[in-house]
mmCIF file of C-alpha atoms in Angstrom:
data_model
loop_
_atom_site.group_PDB
_atom_site.id
_atom_site.type_symbol
_atom_site.label_atom_id
_atom_site.label_comp_id
_atom_site.label_asym_id
_atom_site.label_seq_id
_atom_site.Cartn_x
_atom_site.Cartn_y
_atom_site.Cartn_z
ATOM 1 C CA MET F 141 -0.080 0.091 -0.136
ATOM 2 C CA THR F 142 1.679 3.554 -1.011
ATOM 3 C CA VAL F 143 1.021 5.962 1.904
ATOM 4 C CA ARG F 144 1.217 10.127 1.140
ATOM 5 C CA ARG F 145 1.905 13.414 2.300
ATOM 6 C CA ARG F 146 2.056 16.427 0.753
ATOM 7 C CA PHE F 147 2.012 20.198 1.245
ATOM 8 C CA LEU F 148 1.876 23.155 -0.070
ATOM 9 C CA LEU F 149 4.420 24.530 -2.073
ATOM 10 C CA ALA F 150 5.094 28.687 -3.638
ATOM 11 C CA PRO F 151 4.674 29.445 -6.783
ATOM 12 C CA SER F 152 8.020 30.518 -7.009
ATOM 13 C CA PHE F 153 9.516 27.659 -6.203
ATOM 14 C CA ALA F 154 7.306 25.556 -8.215
ATOM 15 C CA ARG F 155 8.288 27.910 -10.942
ATOM 16 C CA LEU F 156 12.420 27.393 -10.313
ATOM 17 C CA ILE F 157 12.464 23.714 -10.000
ATOM 18 C CA GLN F 158 9.936 23.136 -13.211
ATOM 19 C CA ARG F 159 12.747 25.561 -15.010
ATOM 20 C CA GLU F 160 15.987 23.291 -14.169
ATOM 21 C CA ARG F 161 14.344 19.722 -14.553
ATOM 22 C CA GLY F 162 11.290 20.663 -16.995
ATOM 23 C CA GLY F 163 7.434 18.388 -16.398
ATOM 24 C CA LEU F 164 5.486 15.756 -17.747
ATOM 25 C CA ARG F 165 2.006 16.830 -18.102
ATOM 26 C CA HIS F 166 -0.568 15.621 -16.853
ATOM 27 C CA VAL F 167 -4.639 15.642 -16.885
ATOM 28 C CA GLU F 168 -6.814 13.434 -14.440
ATOM 29 C CA GLY F 169 -10.622 13.021 -15.073
ATOM 30 C CA PHE F 170 -13.080 11.551 -11.555
ATOM 31 C CA PHE F 171 -16.070 9.890 -11.867
ATOM 32 C CA PRO F 172 -18.932 10.826 -9.783
ATOM 33 C CA GLU F 173 -17.545 9.490 -5.763
ATOM 34 C CA ARG F 174 -18.964 6.713 -4.399
ATOM 35 C CA ARG F 175 -18.780 6.076 -0.631
ATOM 36 C CA ASP F 176 -16.780 2.981 -0.897
ATOM 37 C CA ARG F 177 -14.243 3.444 -3.716
ATOM 38 C CA SER F 178 -13.440 6.020 -6.572
ATOM 39 C CA SER F 179 -12.150 5.944 -9.956
ATOM 40 C CA TRP F 180 -10.431 8.269 -12.271
ATOM 41 C CA VAL F 181 -8.768 8.281 -16.152
ATOM 42 C CA ARG F 182 -5.271 9.846 -16.223
ATOM 43 C CA VAL F 183 -3.791 11.050 -19.805
ATOM 44 C CA GLU F 184 0.530 11.141 -19.196
ATOM 45 C CA GLU F 185 1.494 12.296 -22.534
ATOM 46 C CA ASN F 186 0.891 9.288 -24.939
ATOM 47 C CA LYS F 187 -0.519 6.845 -22.076
ATOM 48 C CA GLY F 188 -3.187 6.210 -20.478
ATOM 49 C CA LEU F 189 -4.597 5.427 -17.511
ATOM 50 C CA LEU F 190 -7.759 3.844 -15.448
ATOM 51 C CA ILE F 191 -7.230 3.913 -11.889
ATOM 52 C CA LEU F 192 -9.417 2.205 -9.769
ATOM 53 C CA LYS F 193 -9.101 3.510 -5.109
ATOM 54 C CA THR F 194 -11.503 0.720 -2.939
ATOM 55 C CA VAL F 195 -11.323 2.233 1.065
ATOM 56 C CA SER F 196 -12.224 -0.013 3.442
ATOM 57 C CA LEU F 197 -12.642 -0.009 7.529
ATOM 58 C CA ASP F 198 -8.544 -0.693 7.880
ATOM 59 C CA SER F 199 -6.749 0.119 4.546
ATOM 60 C CA GLU F 200 -7.150 0.936 1.224
ATOM 61 C CA ALA F 201 -6.388 -0.328 -2.182
ATOM 62 C CA GLU F 202 -5.310 1.300 -5.518
ATOM 63 C CA ASP F 203 -5.076 -0.290 -8.891
ATOM 64 C CA GLN F 204 -4.727 0.880 -12.386
ATOM 65 C CA THR F 205 -4.598 -0.575 -16.210
ATOM 66 C CA ASP F 206 -3.132 0.342 -18.974
ATOM 67 C CA ILE F 207 -5.803 1.542 -21.758
ATOM 68 C CA PRO F 208 -4.967 3.061 -24.998
ATOM 69 C CA VAL F 209 -4.679 6.776 -25.866
ATOM 70 C CA GLY F 210 -8.164 7.431 -27.141
ATOM 71 C CA HIS F 211 -10.086 5.353 -24.740
ATOM 72 C CA ALA F 212 -8.932 7.805 -22.062
ATOM 73 C CA HIS F 213 -9.538 10.683 -24.191
ATOM 74 C CA ALA F 214 -12.869 8.973 -24.775
ATOM 75 C CA LEU F 215 -13.405 8.728 -20.428
ATOM 76 C CA LEU F 216 -11.870 11.892 -20.326
ATOM 77 C CA ASP F 217 -15.349 13.803 -22.305
ATOM 78 C CA VAL F 218 -17.815 12.352 -19.233
ATOM 79 C CA CYS F 219 -16.230 12.880 -16.341
ATOM 80 C CA ALA F 220 -17.885 15.248 -13.628
ATOM 81 C CA GLY F 221 -14.163 17.055 -13.425
ATOM 82 C CA GLU F 222 -11.018 17.259 -14.342
ATOM 83 C CA VAL F 223 -7.670 18.019 -12.991
ATOM 84 C CA ASP F 224 -4.061 19.769 -15.896
ATOM 85 C CA TYR F 225 -1.025 19.967 -13.881
ATOM 86 C CA THR F 226 2.757 19.213 -15.007
ATOM 87 C CA ARG F 227 4.727 17.201 -12.923
ATOM 88 C CA THR F 228 8.491 17.439 -12.306
ATOM 89 C CA THR F 229 9.786 14.461 -10.008
ATOM 90 C CA VAL F 230 12.882 16.227 -7.406
ATOM 91 C CA PRO F 231 15.332 13.702 -5.702
ATOM 92 C CA ILE F 232 15.822 14.430 -2.901
ATOM 93 C CA SER F 233 17.613 12.363 0.107
ATOM 94 C CA GLU F 234 14.667 10.457 1.758
ATOM 95 C CA GLY F 235 13.556 9.485 -2.329
ATOM 96 C CA GLN F 236 11.390 11.429 -4.967
ATOM 97 C CA ALA F 237 9.687 14.512 -4.225
ATOM 98 C CA LEU F 238 7.032 15.038 -6.499
ATOM 99 C CA VAL F 239 6.033 18.677 -7.922
ATOM 100 C CA ASP F 240 2.357 19.565 -9.205
ATOM 101 C CA GLU F 241 1.522 22.554 -10.987
ATOM 102 C CA ILE F 242 -2.156 22.337 -11.318
ATOM 103 C CA LEU F 243 -3.194 24.905 -14.315
ATOM 104 C CA ARG F 244 -6.398 23.605 -13.746
ATOM 105 C CA PRO F 245 -9.290 24.476 -12.894
ATOM 106 C CA ARG F 246 -7.020 27.073 -10.827
ATOM 107 C CA ALA F 247 -3.500 27.619 -9.877
ATOM 108 C CA LEU F 248 -2.067 25.596 -7.216
ATOM 109 C CA HIS F 249 0.971 24.111 -6.653
ATOM 110 C CA LEU F 250 2.038 21.117 -3.998
ATOM 111 C CA VAL F 251 4.106 18.818 -3.537
ATOM 112 C CA THR F 252 3.486 15.213 -2.837
ATOM 113 C CA MET F 253 6.127 11.955 -0.861
ATOM 114 C CA GLU F 254 4.520 8.173 -1.623
ATOM 115 C CA PHE F 255 6.045 5.896 1.083
ATOM 116 C CA ALA F 256 5.967 1.849 0.944
ATOM 117 C CA SER F 257 4.798 2.239 4.778
ATOM 118 C CA GLU F 258 3.238 4.168 7.984
ATOM 119 C CA GLU F 259 7.003 4.112 9.794
ATOM 120 C CA GLU F 260 8.698 5.796 6.562
ATOM 121 C CA THR F 261 5.669 7.704 6.063
ATOM 122 C CA GLY F 262 6.206 9.054 10.007
ATOM 123 C CA ALA F 263 9.943 9.013 9.772
ATOM 124 C CA PHE F 264 10.471 11.581 6.978
ATOM 125 C CA ARG F 265 11.133 15.057 7.675
ATOM 126 C CA PRO F 266 10.161 17.790 4.880
ATOM 127 C CA PRO F 267 13.004 19.828 3.772
ATOM 128 C CA GLU F 268 12.273 23.636 4.851
ATOM 129 C CA TRP F 269 12.096 23.886 1.416
ATOM 130 C CA PHE F 270 8.342 22.127 1.540
ATOM 131 C CA GLY F 271 5.210 24.236 2.742
ATOM 132 C CA PRO F 272 2.682 23.687 5.162
ATOM 133 C CA GLU F 273 1.695 19.875 5.494
ATOM 134 C CA VAL F 274 -2.205 19.822 3.700
ATOM 135 C CA THR F 275 -2.278 15.432 3.737
ATOM 136 C CA ALA F 276 -5.002 15.118 6.241
ATOM 137 C CA ASP F 277 -7.431 18.169 4.162
ATOM 138 C CA PRO F 278 -9.945 16.687 2.418
ATOM 139 C CA ARG F 279 -9.367 19.999 0.568
ATOM 140 C CA TYR F 280 -5.995 19.695 -1.316
ATOM 141 C CA THR F 281 -6.707 15.658 -2.917
ATOM 142 C CA ASN F 282 -6.662 16.212 -7.152
ATOM 143 C CA GLN F 283 -10.505 14.557 -6.514
ATOM 144 C CA SER F 284 -11.779 17.006 -4.451
ATOM 145 C CA ILE F 285 -9.590 19.654 -6.740
ATOM 146 C CA ALA F 286 -11.661 17.930 -9.557
ATOM 147 C CA LEU F 287 -14.839 17.811 -8.491
ATOM 148 C CA ARG F 288 -15.457 20.860 -5.977
ATOM 149 C CA GLY F 289 -12.729 22.553 -6.461
ATOM 150 C CA LEU F 290 -10.867 25.501 -4.443
ATOM 151 C CA ALA F 291 -12.132 29.096 -2.634
ATOM 152 C CA GLU F 292 -8.423 30.000 -1.991
ATOM 153 C CA VAL F 293 -5.347 29.758 -1.886
ATOM 154 C CA PRO F 294 -2.787 30.798 1.259
ATOM 155 C CA GLU F 295 -0.111 32.235 0.991
ATOM 156 C CA ILE F 296 3.187 30.682 1.318
ATOM 157 C CA PRO F 297 5.999 32.266 3.009
ATOM 158 C CA LEU F 298 8.957 32.451 2.640
ATOM 159 C CA SER F 299 12.718 32.808 3.954
ATOM 160 C CA ASP F 300 16.381 32.339 2.569
ATOM 161 C CA ALA F 301 16.496 29.611 4.684
ATOM 162 C CA ALA F 302 13.664 27.667 2.547
ATOM 163 C CA LEU F 303 15.175 29.145 -1.045
ATOM 164 C CA ASN F 304 18.481 27.815 -0.109
ATOM 165 C CA SER F 305 17.536 24.638 1.694
ATOM 166 C CA LEU F 306 15.844 24.638 -2.243
ATOM 167 C CA ILE F 307 19.463 25.347 -4.396
ATOM 168 C CA ASP F 308 20.813 23.087 -2.287
ATOM 169 C CA THR F 309 18.372 20.060 -3.455
ATOM 170 C CA LEU F 310 18.155 21.086 -7.034
ATOM 171 C CA GLU F 311 22.288 21.034 -7.031
ATOM 172 C CA GLY F 312 22.467 16.902 -5.480
ATOM 173 C CA ARG F 313 23.930 19.014 -1.860
ATOM 174 C CA PHE F 314 21.014 16.626 0.891
ATOM 175 C CA PRO F 315 20.697 17.592 4.319
ATOM 176 C CA ALA F 316 24.236 15.004 5.599
ATOM 177 C CA GLN F 317 25.855 16.732 3.261
ATOM 178 C CA ALA F 318 25.379 19.894 4.424
ATOM 179 C CA ARG F 319 26.095 19.404 7.503
ATOM 180 C CA MET F 320 29.641 18.524 6.416
ATOM 181 C CA ALA F 321 30.026 20.920 4.317
ATOM 182 C CA ILE F 322 29.232 23.527 7.392
ATOM 183 C CA SER F 323 31.944 21.499 9.722
ATOM 184 C CA ARG F 324 34.902 22.088 7.528
ATOM 185 C CA PRO F 325 34.606 26.096 7.366
ATOM 186 C CA ARG F 326 38.589 25.661 6.826
ATOM 187 C CA ALA F 327 38.146 23.924 3.474
ATOM 188 C CA LYS F 328 39.528 27.331 1.460
ATOM 189 C CA GLN F 329 43.186 25.768 2.931
ATOM 190 C CA VAL F 330 42.244 22.148 2.175
ATOM 191 C CA PRO F 331 43.698 22.341 -1.699
ATOM 192 C CA MET F 332 46.636 24.032 -0.882
ATOM 193 C CA THR F 333 47.806 21.650 1.874
ATOM 194 C CA ARG F 334 46.929 18.606 -0.709
ATOM 195 C CA ALA F 335 49.136 19.996 -3.596
ATOM 196 C CA LYS F 336 52.206 20.400 -1.392
ATOM 197 C CA ALA F 337 51.274 16.426 0.046
ATOM 198 C CA GLN F 338 51.082 15.306 -3.068
ATOM 199 C CA THR F 339 54.724 17.008 -4.050
ATOM 200 C CA SER F 340 56.592 15.650 -1.501
ATOM 201 C CA GLY F 341 54.916 12.864 -0.373
ATOM 202 C CA GLU F 342 55.225 14.542 3.179
ATOM 203 C CA THR F 343 52.165 14.752 5.768
ATOM 204 C CA VAL F 344 52.182 19.396 5.159
ATOM 205 C CA LYS F 345 50.908 21.568 8.207
ATOM 206 C CA VAL F 346 49.352 25.153 6.847
ATOM 207 C CA ASN F 347 49.928 27.836 10.222
ATOM 208 C CA LEU F 348 48.284 30.584 8.831
ATOM 209 C CA ASP F 349 50.624 32.724 11.639
ATOM 210 C CA GLU F 350 53.573 31.793 9.881
ATOM 211 C CA ILE F 351 52.100 32.553 6.041
ATOM 212 C CA GLU F 352 51.102 35.887 7.858
ATOM 213 C CA GLN F 353 54.580 36.556 9.101
ATOM 214 C CA ALA F 354 55.810 35.635 5.882
ATOM 215 C CA MET F 355 53.428 37.533 3.718
ATOM 216 C CA MET F 356 54.694 40.617 6.137
ATOM 217 C CA ARG F 357 58.061 40.702 5.429
ATOM 218 C CA GLU F 358 57.948 40.018 1.737
ATOM 219 C CA MET F 359 56.279 43.186 1.748
ATOM 220 C CA GLU F 360 58.741 45.037 4.104
ATOM 221 C CA LYS F 361 61.615 44.044 1.502
ATOM 222 C CA THR F 362 59.381 45.384 -1.108
ATOM 223 C CA LEU F 363 59.354 48.493 0.518
ATOM 224 C CA GLN F 364 62.993 48.843 1.077
ATOM 225 C CA THR F 365 63.891 47.971 -2.322
ATOM 226 C CA GLY F 366 61.416 50.967 -3.651
ATOM 227 C CA LYS F 367 63.170 53.390 -1.259
ATOM 228 C CA PRO F 368 65.489 55.830 -2.296
ATOM 229 C CA GLU F 369 68.757 56.103 -1.688
#
């Protein structure tokens, strides 16, 4: 069983992600709701899917079947409501984030995480570029958006920390790697030390005080050389 968590996303972040990674257009058409099941058809570029979701007291199951694209478009014509969106897959340290820019019936930006178990779901800690979580809010499911619409979309607060988190993600720098980089503030001196060690075959330690003193001596020599006799 696939377990999902869903979050709002700032429109500017979604735009940046799509610009960097592109996306795949989806159209989903939903049939009228039933108490114990729901069904919809999805068109992904040149692929058609018919999806059935059944719900019981203690579980739910989702089955999908490939269908010809022509049949999928014919089913879209008789659906009760549609949602049209562009999906971008973004790798993160915990798996893949599914970023959706919903175009119809109204503009909305969401990011979804999928998990194989409840344990994985509970252990997930969203990165800072994710917006507020709406997993428990039925208004933000594709089915609800398609069949009932959405009255308003809350503004998502932006911050430097969230932007930097997104840039790290797009550059493949995940939280564990970021912490390693932060713990080495003197990284600028490392290449020079390693270069010397490779040529001499010995371990060389860089003493900043000695370097500063040597630079001062060189400056004094230069000033003395430039003085008139």
